[in-house]
DNA sequence: GTAATAGTGGTACGATTGTTTTACATTCTA
DNA sequence: TAGAATGTAAAACAATCGTACCACTATTAC
C-alpha cells in the first residue's frame, strides 16, 4: 500500500477513533465512518479485513498516541512525581471531552467487556501502557515493591473520577477530585519514599 | 393490565435487566429478550411503546432494587459507618459479576453517555439514589458540610476499582482495593467526626 | 506503450434491527 | 351466554447492519 492508499487508511482510522470515542464501538457503523471521511463504505474492505480490524488499528493508534504523550512527560521533567502529576492533569486538559464522553480508554474497555473476551483483550493494551509507565515512575521514586499496585490505584482513581463526573456532568466535582488526586500523589510519594 | 399480562411484563423486565447488564443496552436486541423469555418479539409492543420504554422500566426496577438493598442496610445496623461498609462490601458479594461485566450502574451510565443525553438522564437516577443515601450516612456522622462530596468520593472510588478490576480481570486487585476502601471509610469517618 | 498493480465508486447481498399489523385465542363482565 | 376487553402468535414492514463483489480509473514498472 502506497502513499495515496496509506493516507486514506489513516483517515479512516482517525475518523473511527473519534467516532468510537463519541458513540461507542458497537454504535459506530461503517456508514458513519463513510459519512465522516467521504470514503464509500464498501471500500473499507480494501484497507481492513473486518470491523474488528479497524478496532485493532484504532487501538494501535491510541497506544502510539499515549506512548508519545508519555514520552513528552518524560522529556519535560526528570522528576517522576512531576510526571505523575502531568498524567493526572490530563483530566483538566480534556475536561470537556471527559464530561461528555468519559475516558476513551476506560469506556472502550467497559464496552468491550460486554462483547467477546477477544475484543476486550485488545483494548486492554492501552491500559497496559499507562499502567507500566506509571509503575516505572513509582519505581523510580524508590517504591519498587508497591509500584504496580500504586499504578493501579492511580488509574482506578482517575477512572472513578471520570465515571462519576461524566455521569453527573459535574465539572466542579472533576476539578475538586483532580486537586485531591494530586494531593494523594504528592502524599504517597512524599511519605512512602521517606519510609522506603 | 391484569395478573397474566403483568407477569409477562415483569418477565420481560427481568430478562432485559440481565441482558442489558451482560451485553449492554444497545447490543441487546428484541430477539435476545424474546429468546430469553419465550415471548415473541412482536409482543413487546403490547407491554412497552418502544425499546427506550423497556430501558425506563429496567432503570425503575434497578432503582427499586437498590432502595430495598439500602433499606436492608439501614435495618441491619444503626451505625452509618457500618452501613457504608456494607455498601462497599457489595464489591465482594458481586465479585464474579463485577469482574465479568463491571458495575450495572456505572457501565450503563457510561454507555448511555454516548447515546442521546435523554437516555443518560434516565440512567443517572440509579446513581442518584446511591448518592443521596451515602450523603445521608455521612451527614448522620456529623459530616453534614462535606457529606455530598464524600458520597461522590465514595462512589467514584468504587467505580474506579470496578473499571480497573474488570479491565484486567484482576480479582486480587479487587480484594486489595476493597480493603483499602474500607480503611478509607473508617479513617474519614473516624478522624473527621472527631474534628467536626 | 503495455501490462500489472493500486485504488475507487457503486451496487447488491443476506441477515438483523426496531416496529407495525393482523388474525386468533383467552378471559372477564354483564 | 354474548360481547367486550385482554392477551398471543406470527408474519411482514422498511431500514440498516457488516460484508462482498465488480467494473472502472489511476498509477507504476518494465
Short mmCIF file of C-alpha atoms (C1' of nucleotides) in Angstrom, two decimals:
data_model
loop_
_atom_site.label_atom_id
_atom_site.label_comp_id
_atom_site.label_asym_id
_atom_site.label_seq_id
_atom_site.Cartn_x
_atom_site.Cartn_y
_atom_site.Cartn_z
CA UNK A 1 0.00 0.00 0.00
CA UNK A 2 1.47 3.30 -1.14
CA UNK A 3 1.19 6.96 -0.24
CA UNK A 4 -2.32 7.59 -1.53
CA UNK A 5 -3.78 4.46 0.00
CA UNK A 6 -1.96 4.93 3.28
CA UNK A 7 -3.42 8.41 3.54
CA UNK A 8 -6.92 7.07 3.24
CA UNK A 9 -6.16 4.35 5.73
CA UNK A 10 -5.04 6.88 8.29
CA UNK A 11 -8.09 8.98 7.50
CA UNK A 12 -10.35 6.04 8.27
CA UNK A 13 -8.51 5.27 11.50
CA UNK A 14 -8.71 8.88 12.62
CA UNK A 15 -12.44 9.15 11.93
CA UNK A 16 -13.12 5.76 13.53
CA UNK A 17 -11.08 6.75 16.58
CA UNK A 18 -13.20 9.84 17.13
CA UNK A 19 -16.48 8.02 16.45
CA UNK A 20 -15.61 5.08 18.70
CA UNK A 21 -14.96 7.58 21.47
CA UNK A 22 -18.05 9.68 20.92
CA UNK A 23 -20.57 6.98 20.03
CA UNK A 24 -19.00 3.73 21.14
CA UNK A 25 -17.58 0.91 19.04
CA UNK A 26 -20.79 -1.02 18.52
CA UNK A 27 -22.84 2.07 17.83
CA UNK A 28 -20.47 3.27 15.13
CA UNK A 29 -21.45 1.90 11.72
CA UNK A 30 -19.45 1.76 8.52
CA UNK A 31 -21.90 4.30 7.18
CA UNK A 32 -20.93 6.71 9.97
CA UNK A 33 -17.26 6.36 9.11
CA UNK A 34 -18.12 6.69 5.45
CA UNK A 35 -20.05 9.90 6.10
CA UNK A 36 -17.17 11.29 8.16
CA UNK A 37 -14.48 10.50 5.60
CA UNK A 38 -16.28 10.61 2.27
CA UNK A 39 -14.93 7.16 1.51
CA UNK A 40 -17.63 4.73 0.29
CA UNK A 41 -18.27 2.14 2.95
CA UNK A 42 -17.66 -0.72 0.54
CA UNK A 43 -14.07 0.42 0.20
CA UNK A 44 -13.18 -0.18 3.81
CA UNK A 45 -12.53 -3.78 2.95
CA UNK A 46 -9.71 -2.72 0.73
CA UNK A 47 -7.95 -1.34 3.81
CA UNK A 48 -9.30 -3.61 6.55
CA UNK A 49 -10.49 -7.19 6.51
CA UNK A 50 -13.26 -6.61 9.02
CA UNK A 51 -14.68 -4.14 11.53
CA UNK A 52 -12.60 -5.74 14.26
CA UNK A 53 -9.57 -4.95 12.16
CA UNK A 54 -10.48 -1.27 12.27
CA UNK A 55 -10.74 -1.56 16.04
CA UNK A 56 -7.27 -3.12 16.08
CA UNK A 57 -5.90 -0.20 14.13
CA UNK A 58 -7.64 2.33 16.36
CA UNK A 59 -6.30 0.65 19.49
CA UNK A 60 -2.84 0.64 17.96
CA UNK A 61 -3.17 4.33 17.14
CA UNK A 62 -4.25 5.12 20.68
CA UNK A 63 -1.32 3.15 22.02
CA UNK A 64 1.02 5.18 19.85
CA UNK A 65 -0.63 8.41 20.95
CA UNK A 66 -0.14 7.58 24.60
CA UNK A 67 3.42 6.43 24.05
CA UNK A 68 4.13 9.81 22.52
CA UNK A 69 2.32 11.73 25.25
CA UNK A 70 4.16 9.81 27.96
CA UNK A 71 7.44 10.39 26.16
CA UNK A 72 6.70 14.10 26.30
CA UNK A 73 6.08 13.82 30.03
CA UNK A 74 9.38 12.01 30.37
CA UNK A 75 11.10 14.72 28.38
CA UNK A 76 9.55 17.68 30.19
CA UNK A 77 10.83 16.70 33.64
CA UNK A 78 13.10 14.14 35.22
CA UNK A 79 11.10 14.11 38.45
CA UNK A 80 8.77 11.09 38.41
CA UNK A 81 6.48 12.84 40.85
CA UNK A 82 6.04 15.73 38.43
CA UNK A 83 5.46 13.25 35.63
CA UNK A 84 2.64 11.57 37.53
CA UNK A 85 1.10 14.97 38.19
CA UNK A 86 1.21 15.65 34.46
CA UNK A 87 -0.71 12.46 33.85
CA UNK A 88 -3.34 13.49 36.37
CA UNK A 89 -3.58 16.89 34.73
CA UNK A 90 -4.86 15.24 31.58
CA UNK A 91 -8.22 15.29 33.35
CA UNK A 92 -8.14 19.06 33.27
CA UNK A 93 -6.79 19.35 29.75
CA UNK A 94 -9.60 17.11 28.47
CA UNK A 95 -12.29 18.33 30.83
CA UNK A 96 -14.94 18.95 28.21
CA UNK A 97 -14.42 15.63 26.45
CA UNK A 98 -14.38 13.76 29.73
CA UNK A 99 -17.67 15.27 30.83
CA UNK A 100 -19.29 14.48 27.51
CA UNK A 101 -17.95 11.06 26.66
CA UNK A 102 -15.88 9.74 29.55
CA UNK A 103 -12.41 8.26 29.16
CA UNK A 104 -11.56 6.85 25.74
CA UNK A 105 -9.58 4.05 27.35
CA UNK A 106 -11.93 3.19 30.19
CA UNK A 107 -15.18 3.46 28.30
CA UNK A 108 -13.91 1.32 25.44
CA UNK A 109 -12.68 -1.34 27.83
CA UNK A 110 -16.00 -1.30 29.67
CA UNK A 111 -17.95 -1.56 26.44
CA UNK A 112 -15.90 -4.41 25.05
CA UNK A 113 -16.13 -6.32 28.33
CA UNK A 114 -19.71 -6.96 27.26
CA UNK A 115 -18.74 -8.22 23.83
CA UNK A 116 -16.36 -11.08 23.19
CA UNK A 117 -13.43 -11.50 25.56
CA UNK A 118 -11.24 -11.34 22.48
CA UNK A 119 -12.13 -7.72 21.82
CA UNK A 120 -11.55 -6.63 25.39
CA UNK A 121 -8.11 -8.20 25.33
CA UNK A 122 -7.18 -5.86 22.53
CA UNK A 123 -8.48 -2.74 24.25
CA UNK A 124 -6.64 -3.67 27.44
CA UNK A 125 -3.33 -2.93 25.74
CA UNK A 126 -3.88 0.81 26.07
CA UNK A 127 -4.41 0.49 29.80
CA UNK A 128 -1.31 -1.69 29.93
CA UNK A 129 0.85 1.11 28.54
CA UNK A 130 -0.38 3.58 31.13
CA UNK A 131 -0.02 1.03 33.88
CA UNK A 132 3.57 0.10 33.12
CA UNK A 133 4.58 3.72 32.65
CA UNK A 134 3.09 4.70 36.00
CA UNK A 135 4.75 1.67 37.57
CA UNK A 136 8.08 2.89 36.25
CA UNK A 137 7.55 6.30 37.82
CA UNK A 138 6.71 4.88 41.23
CA UNK A 139 9.66 2.53 40.97
CA UNK A 140 11.97 5.41 40.13
CA UNK A 141 10.80 7.02 43.37
CA UNK A 142 12.06 4.06 45.35
CA UNK A 143 8.66 2.43 45.70
CA UNK A 144 9.69 -0.63 43.71
CA UNK A 145 7.85 -3.06 45.94
CA UNK A 146 4.42 -1.49 45.64
CA UNK A 147 4.92 0.36 42.35
CA UNK A 148 2.47 -1.69 40.30
CA UNK A 149 -0.17 -1.56 42.99
CA UNK A 150 0.20 2.20 43.20
CA UNK A 151 -0.06 2.46 39.43
CA UNK A 152 -3.32 0.53 39.52
CA UNK A 153 -4.58 2.70 42.38
CA UNK A 154 -3.76 5.83 40.44
CA UNK A 155 -5.54 4.63 37.30
CA UNK A 156 -8.51 3.43 39.34
CA UNK A 157 -8.86 6.82 40.99
CA UNK A 158 -8.75 8.57 37.65
CA UNK A 159 -11.30 6.20 36.15
CA UNK A 160 -13.65 6.61 39.08
CA UNK A 161 -13.48 10.36 38.90
CA UNK A 162 -14.24 10.25 35.20
CA UNK A 163 -17.18 7.86 35.54
CA UNK A 164 -18.89 9.98 38.18
CA UNK A 165 -18.05 13.34 36.59
CA UNK A 166 -19.42 12.10 33.28
CA UNK A 167 -22.49 10.51 34.85
CA UNK A 168 -23.48 13.74 36.60
CA UNK A 169 -21.89 16.11 34.06
CA UNK A 170 -20.27 17.73 37.05
CA UNK A 171 -17.28 19.92 36.22
CA UNK A 172 -16.98 21.04 39.82
CA UNK A 173 -16.57 17.50 41.05
CA UNK A 174 -13.97 16.87 38.37
CA UNK A 175 -11.89 19.86 39.42
CA UNK A 176 -12.15 19.15 43.13
CA UNK A 177 -11.28 15.49 42.63
CA UNK A 178 -8.30 16.37 40.50
CA UNK A 179 -6.95 18.52 43.30
CA UNK A 180 -7.44 15.70 45.78
CA UNK A 181 -5.85 13.24 43.39
CA UNK A 182 -2.76 15.38 43.02
CA UNK A 183 -2.59 15.75 46.79
CA UNK A 184 -2.72 11.98 47.03
CA UNK A 185 0.13 11.60 44.56
CA UNK A 186 2.27 14.07 46.48
CA UNK A 187 1.43 12.42 49.77
CA UNK A 188 2.03 8.83 48.65
CA UNK A 189 5.29 9.73 47.02
CA UNK A 190 6.39 12.00 49.83
CA UNK A 191 5.69 9.87 52.87
CA UNK A 192 6.42 6.46 51.42
CA UNK A 193 9.67 7.40 49.74
CA UNK A 194 10.91 8.63 53.10
CA UNK A 195 9.78 5.40 54.71
CA UNK A 196 11.24 3.20 51.95
CA UNK B 1 -53.20 -4.78 32.54
CA UNK B 2 -54.09 -7.69 34.80
CA UNK B 3 -52.28 -10.53 36.56
CA UNK B 4 -51.33 -12.55 33.50
CA UNK B 5 -50.10 -9.61 31.49
CA UNK B 6 -48.28 -8.09 34.45
CA UNK B 7 -46.42 -11.36 34.94
CA UNK B 8 -45.14 -11.26 31.39
CA UNK B 9 -44.23 -7.63 31.76
CA UNK B 10 -42.10 -8.39 34.81
CA UNK B 11 -40.59 -11.35 32.97
CA UNK B 12 -39.51 -9.07 30.12
CA UNK B 13 -38.07 -6.51 32.52
CA UNK B 14 -36.12 -9.16 34.39
CA UNK B 15 -34.66 -10.67 31.24
CA UNK B 16 -33.87 -7.24 29.80
CA UNK B 17 -32.21 -6.21 33.07
CA UNK B 18 -29.86 -9.17 32.96
CA UNK B 19 -29.15 -8.77 29.23
CA UNK B 20 -28.54 -5.02 29.50
CA UNK B 21 -26.01 -5.78 32.21
CA UNK B 22 -24.29 -8.64 30.41
CA UNK B 23 -24.37 -7.37 26.85
CA UNK B 24 -25.13 -3.67 27.11
CA UNK B 25 -28.29 -1.81 26.19
CA UNK B 26 -27.51 -1.20 22.55
CA UNK B 27 -26.19 -4.70 21.98
CA UNK B 28 -29.32 -6.30 23.38
CA UNK B 29 -31.89 -6.88 20.66
CA UNK B 30 -35.58 -7.65 20.96
CA UNK B 31 -34.69 -11.05 19.58
CA UNK B 32 -32.36 -11.65 22.53
CA UNK B 33 -35.08 -10.78 25.00
CA UNK B 34 -37.50 -12.90 23.04
CA UNK B 35 -35.14 -15.87 23.16
CA UNK B 36 -34.65 -15.42 26.90
CA UNK B 37 -38.34 -15.17 27.72
CA UNK B 38 -40.05 -17.20 25.02
CA UNK B 39 -42.25 -14.20 24.30
CA UNK B 40 -42.41 -13.34 20.57
CA UNK B 41 -40.58 -10.11 19.94
CA UNK B 42 -43.58 -8.52 18.27
CA UNK B 43 -45.49 -8.78 21.51
CA UNK B 44 -43.19 -6.45 23.40
CA UNK B 45 -45.17 -3.61 21.92
CA UNK B 46 -48.19 -4.73 23.82
CA UNK B 47 -46.30 -4.06 27.04
CA UNK B 48 -43.97 -1.23 26.02
CA UNK B 49 -44.26 1.56 23.49
CA UNK B 50 -40.63 1.39 22.46
CA UNK B 51 -37.21 -0.02 23.36
CA UNK B 52 -36.48 3.10 25.40
CA UNK B 53 -39.58 2.30 27.40
CA UNK B 54 -38.09 -1.06 28.33
CA UNK B 55 -34.98 0.77 29.46
CA UNK B 56 -37.16 3.04 31.58
CA UNK B 57 -38.74 0.03 33.23
CA UNK B 58 -35.35 -1.61 33.81
CA UNK B 59 -33.94 1.56 35.37
CA UNK B 60 -37.01 1.81 37.58
CA UNK B 61 -36.57 -1.83 38.61
CA UNK B 62 -32.93 -1.23 39.45
CA UNK B 63 -33.89 1.81 41.48
CA UNK B 64 -36.36 -0.27 43.43
CA UNK B 65 -33.77 -3.00 43.94
CA UNK B 66 -31.29 -0.55 45.39
CA UNK B 67 -33.90 1.11 47.55
CA UNK B 68 -34.63 -2.28 49.02
CA UNK B 69 -30.98 -3.18 49.47
CA UNK B 70 -30.24 0.14 51.16
CA UNK B 71 -33.28 -0.30 53.36
CA UNK B 72 -31.81 -3.62 54.47
CA UNK B 73 -28.55 -1.90 55.28
CA UNK B 74 -30.47 0.68 57.27
CA UNK B 75 -32.28 -2.10 59.10
CA UNK B 76 -29.26 -4.24 59.86
CA UNK B 77 -27.38 -1.56 61.80
CA UNK B 78 -27.95 1.92 63.13
CA UNK B 79 -24.30 2.87 62.73
CA UNK B 80 -23.89 4.86 59.50
CA UNK B 81 -20.24 3.82 59.34
CA UNK B 82 -21.25 0.16 59.34
CA UNK B 83 -23.83 0.90 56.68
CA UNK B 84 -21.26 2.45 54.41
CA UNK B 85 -19.03 -0.57 54.90
CA UNK B 86 -21.93 -2.77 53.88
CA UNK B 87 -22.24 -0.81 50.66
CA UNK B 88 -18.55 -1.26 49.96
CA UNK B 89 -18.87 -4.97 50.63
CA UNK B 90 -21.16 -5.27 47.63
CA UNK B 91 -17.95 -5.39 45.63
CA UNK B 92 -17.08 -8.66 47.35
CA UNK B 93 -20.57 -10.12 47.20
CA UNK B 94 -20.70 -9.49 43.46
CA UNK B 95 -17.05 -10.19 42.73
CA UNK B 96 -17.63 -12.56 39.84
CA UNK B 97 -20.19 -10.35 38.11
CA UNK B 98 -18.03 -7.28 38.58
CA UNK B 99 -15.01 -8.93 37.01
CA UNK B 100 -17.05 -10.16 34.07
CA UNK B 101 -19.33 -7.23 33.32
CA UNK B 102 -18.42 -4.30 35.52
CA UNK B 103 -20.94 -2.31 37.52
CA UNK B 104 -24.54 -2.38 36.27
CA UNK B 105 -24.99 1.25 37.26
CA UNK B 106 -21.67 2.63 36.08
CA UNK B 107 -21.43 0.73 32.84
CA UNK B 108 -24.96 1.62 31.81
CA UNK B 109 -24.34 5.28 32.55
CA UNK B 110 -21.09 5.21 30.60
CA UNK B 111 -22.76 3.51 27.66
CA UNK B 112 -25.70 5.87 27.53
CA UNK B 113 -23.41 8.90 27.75
CA UNK B 114 -22.56 8.04 24.15
CA UNK B 115 -26.17 7.86 23.07
CA UNK B 116 -28.68 10.64 23.46
CA UNK B 117 -28.41 12.82 26.57
CA UNK B 118 -32.02 11.88 27.22
CA UNK B 119 -31.14 8.25 27.84
CA UNK B 120 -28.28 9.05 30.19
CA UNK B 121 -30.54 11.28 32.24
CA UNK B 122 -32.70 8.27 32.96
CA UNK B 123 -29.83 6.02 33.94
CA UNK B 124 -28.46 8.69 36.27
CA UNK B 125 -31.38 8.18 38.61
CA UNK B 126 -29.88 4.95 39.94
CA UNK B 127 -26.65 6.74 40.81
CA UNK B 128 -28.75 9.47 42.41
CA UNK B 129 -30.29 7.01 44.85
CA UNK B 130 -26.89 5.71 45.95
CA UNK B 131 -25.53 9.21 46.18
CA UNK B 132 -28.27 10.61 48.39
CA UNK B 133 -28.24 7.55 50.61
CA UNK B 134 -24.49 7.80 51.14
CA UNK B 135 -24.88 11.52 51.75
CA UNK B 136 -27.38 10.75 54.49
CA UNK B 137 -24.95 8.38 56.16
CA UNK B 138 -22.12 10.89 56.17
CA UNK B 139 -24.49 13.56 57.42
CA UNK B 140 -25.63 11.30 60.25
CA UNK B 141 -21.98 11.05 61.25
CA UNK B 142 -21.78 14.79 61.73
CA UNK B 143 -20.13 15.47 58.38
CA UNK B 144 -23.08 17.47 57.10
CA UNK B 145 -20.93 20.08 55.41
CA UNK B 146 -18.96 17.69 53.20
CA UNK B 147 -21.43 14.80 53.16
CA UNK B 148 -22.34 15.03 49.48
CA UNK B 149 -18.72 15.42 48.44
CA UNK B 150 -17.77 12.37 50.48
CA UNK B 151 -20.63 10.43 48.92
CA UNK B 152 -19.35 11.28 45.47
CA UNK B 153 -15.81 10.36 46.51
CA UNK B 154 -17.01 7.02 47.79
CA UNK B 155 -18.92 6.21 44.63
CA UNK B 156 -16.02 7.37 42.47
CA UNK B 157 -13.62 5.09 44.32
CA UNK B 158 -15.92 2.14 43.91
CA UNK B 159 -16.42 2.85 40.21
CA UNK B 160 -12.70 3.20 39.60
CA UNK B 161 -11.95 -0.06 41.34
CA UNK B 162 -14.58 -1.80 39.25
CA UNK B 163 -13.39 -0.37 35.95
CA UNK B 164 -9.80 -1.47 36.52
CA UNK B 165 -10.65 -4.83 38.05
CA UNK B 166 -12.93 -5.59 35.13
CA UNK B 167 -10.45 -4.33 32.53
CA UNK B 168 -7.68 -6.57 33.84
CA UNK B 169 -9.95 -9.33 35.19
CA UNK B 170 -7.97 -8.97 38.38
CA UNK B 171 -9.65 -10.45 41.44
CA UNK B 172 -6.60 -9.74 43.58
CA UNK B 173 -6.75 -6.06 42.82
CA UNK B 174 -10.44 -6.02 43.62
CA UNK B 175 -9.91 -7.58 47.02
CA UNK B 176 -6.96 -5.41 47.92
CA UNK B 177 -8.77 -2.26 46.82
CA UNK B 178 -11.83 -3.19 48.79
CA UNK B 179 -9.72 -3.45 51.93
CA UNK B 180 -8.18 -0.05 51.23
CA UNK B 181 -11.59 1.41 50.52
CA UNK B 182 -12.96 0.21 53.84
CA UNK B 183 -9.91 1.60 55.59
CA UNK B 184 -10.62 4.91 53.91
CA UNK B 185 -14.23 4.88 55.08
CA UNK B 186 -13.15 4.15 58.66
CA UNK B 187 -10.46 6.81 58.51
CA UNK B 188 -12.61 9.55 57.01
CA UNK B 189 -15.42 8.89 59.39
CA UNK B 190 -13.16 8.43 62.37
CA UNK B 191 -10.88 11.44 62.10
CA UNK B 192 -13.31 13.92 60.64
CA UNK B 193 -16.16 13.15 63.01
CA UNK B 194 -13.80 13.84 65.89
CA UNK B 195 -12.73 17.06 64.23
CA UNK B 196 -16.29 18.12 63.39
"C1'" DG C 1 3.44 1.83 -24.65
"C1'" DT C 2 1.87 -2.07 -22.40
"C1'" DA C 3 0.89 -4.90 -18.56
"C1'" DA C 4 0.41 -5.27 -13.86
"C1'" DT C 5 -0.81 -3.23 -9.71
"C1'" DA C 6 -3.22 0.01 -6.57
"C1'" DG C 7 -7.15 2.37 -5.57
"C1'" DT C 8 -12.28 4.00 -6.44
"C1'" DG C 9 -17.21 4.19 -6.86
"C1'" DG C 10 -21.23 1.94 -6.51
"C1'" DT C 11 -24.25 -1.93 -6.24
"C1'" DA C 12 -26.05 -5.83 -4.08
"C1'" DC C 13 -26.12 -9.43 -0.65
"C1'" DG C 14 -28.23 -11.94 3.30
"C1'" DA C 15 -29.08 -11.08 7.95
"C1'" DT C 16 -30.89 -8.46 11.60
"C1'" DT C 17 -32.73 -4.27 13.56
"C1'" DG C 18 -36.93 -1.90 15.95
"C1'" DT C 19 -41.54 -1.56 14.77
"C1'" DT C 20 -46.36 -2.40 12.95
"C1'" DT C 21 -50.13 -5.05 11.84
"C1'" DT C 22 -53.29 -8.75 11.53
"C1'" DA C 23 -55.69 -12.76 12.83
"C1'" DC C 24 -56.66 -15.53 16.56
"C1'" DA C 25 -57.34 -17.17 21.39
"C1'" DT C 26 -58.41 -16.38 26.03
"C1'" DT C 27 -60.55 -14.18 29.91
"C1'" DC C 28 -63.67 -11.20 32.11
"C1'" DT C 29 -68.14 -8.87 32.56
"C1'" DA C 30 -72.97 -8.19 32.09
"C1'" DT D 1 -74.09 -16.95 27.07
"C1'" DA D 2 -72.92 -12.76 24.26
"C1'" DG D 3 -69.67 -9.45 23.66
"C1'" DA D 4 -66.01 -6.58 25.05
"C1'" DA D 5 -61.53 -6.40 26.80
"C1'" DT D 6 -57.17 -8.60 27.24
"C1'" DG D 7 -53.51 -11.23 25.68
"C1'" DT D 8 -50.89 -14.33 21.98
"C1'" DA D 9 -48.72 -15.90 17.84
"C1'" DA D 10 -46.72 -14.95 13.73
"C1'" DA D 11 -45.93 -12.58 9.54
"C1'" DA D 12 -44.36 -8.56 7.36
"C1'" DC D 13 -42.56 -3.76 7.48
"C1'" DA D 14 -38.81 -0.51 5.96
"C1'" DA D 15 -34.34 0.45 7.39
"C1'" DT D 16 -29.82 -0.59 8.42
"C1'" DC D 17 -26.15 -3.64 9.54
"C1'" DG D 18 -21.38 -5.77 8.16
"C1'" DT D 19 -19.77 -7.74 4.15
"C1'" DA D 20 -18.75 -8.95 -0.71
"C1'" DC D 21 -18.19 -8.07 -5.37
"C1'" DC D 22 -17.43 -5.86 -9.72
"C1'" DA D 23 -16.37 -2.70 -13.30
"C1'" DC D 24 -13.66 1.05 -13.55
"C1'" DT D 25 -9.74 4.51 -13.45
"C1'" DA D 26 -5.25 5.91 -11.88
"C1'" DT D 27 -0.57 4.77 -11.12
"C1'" DT D 28 3.53 2.38 -11.55
"C1'" DA D 29 7.19 -0.83 -13.62
"C1'" DC D 30 9.16 -2.80 -17.38
#
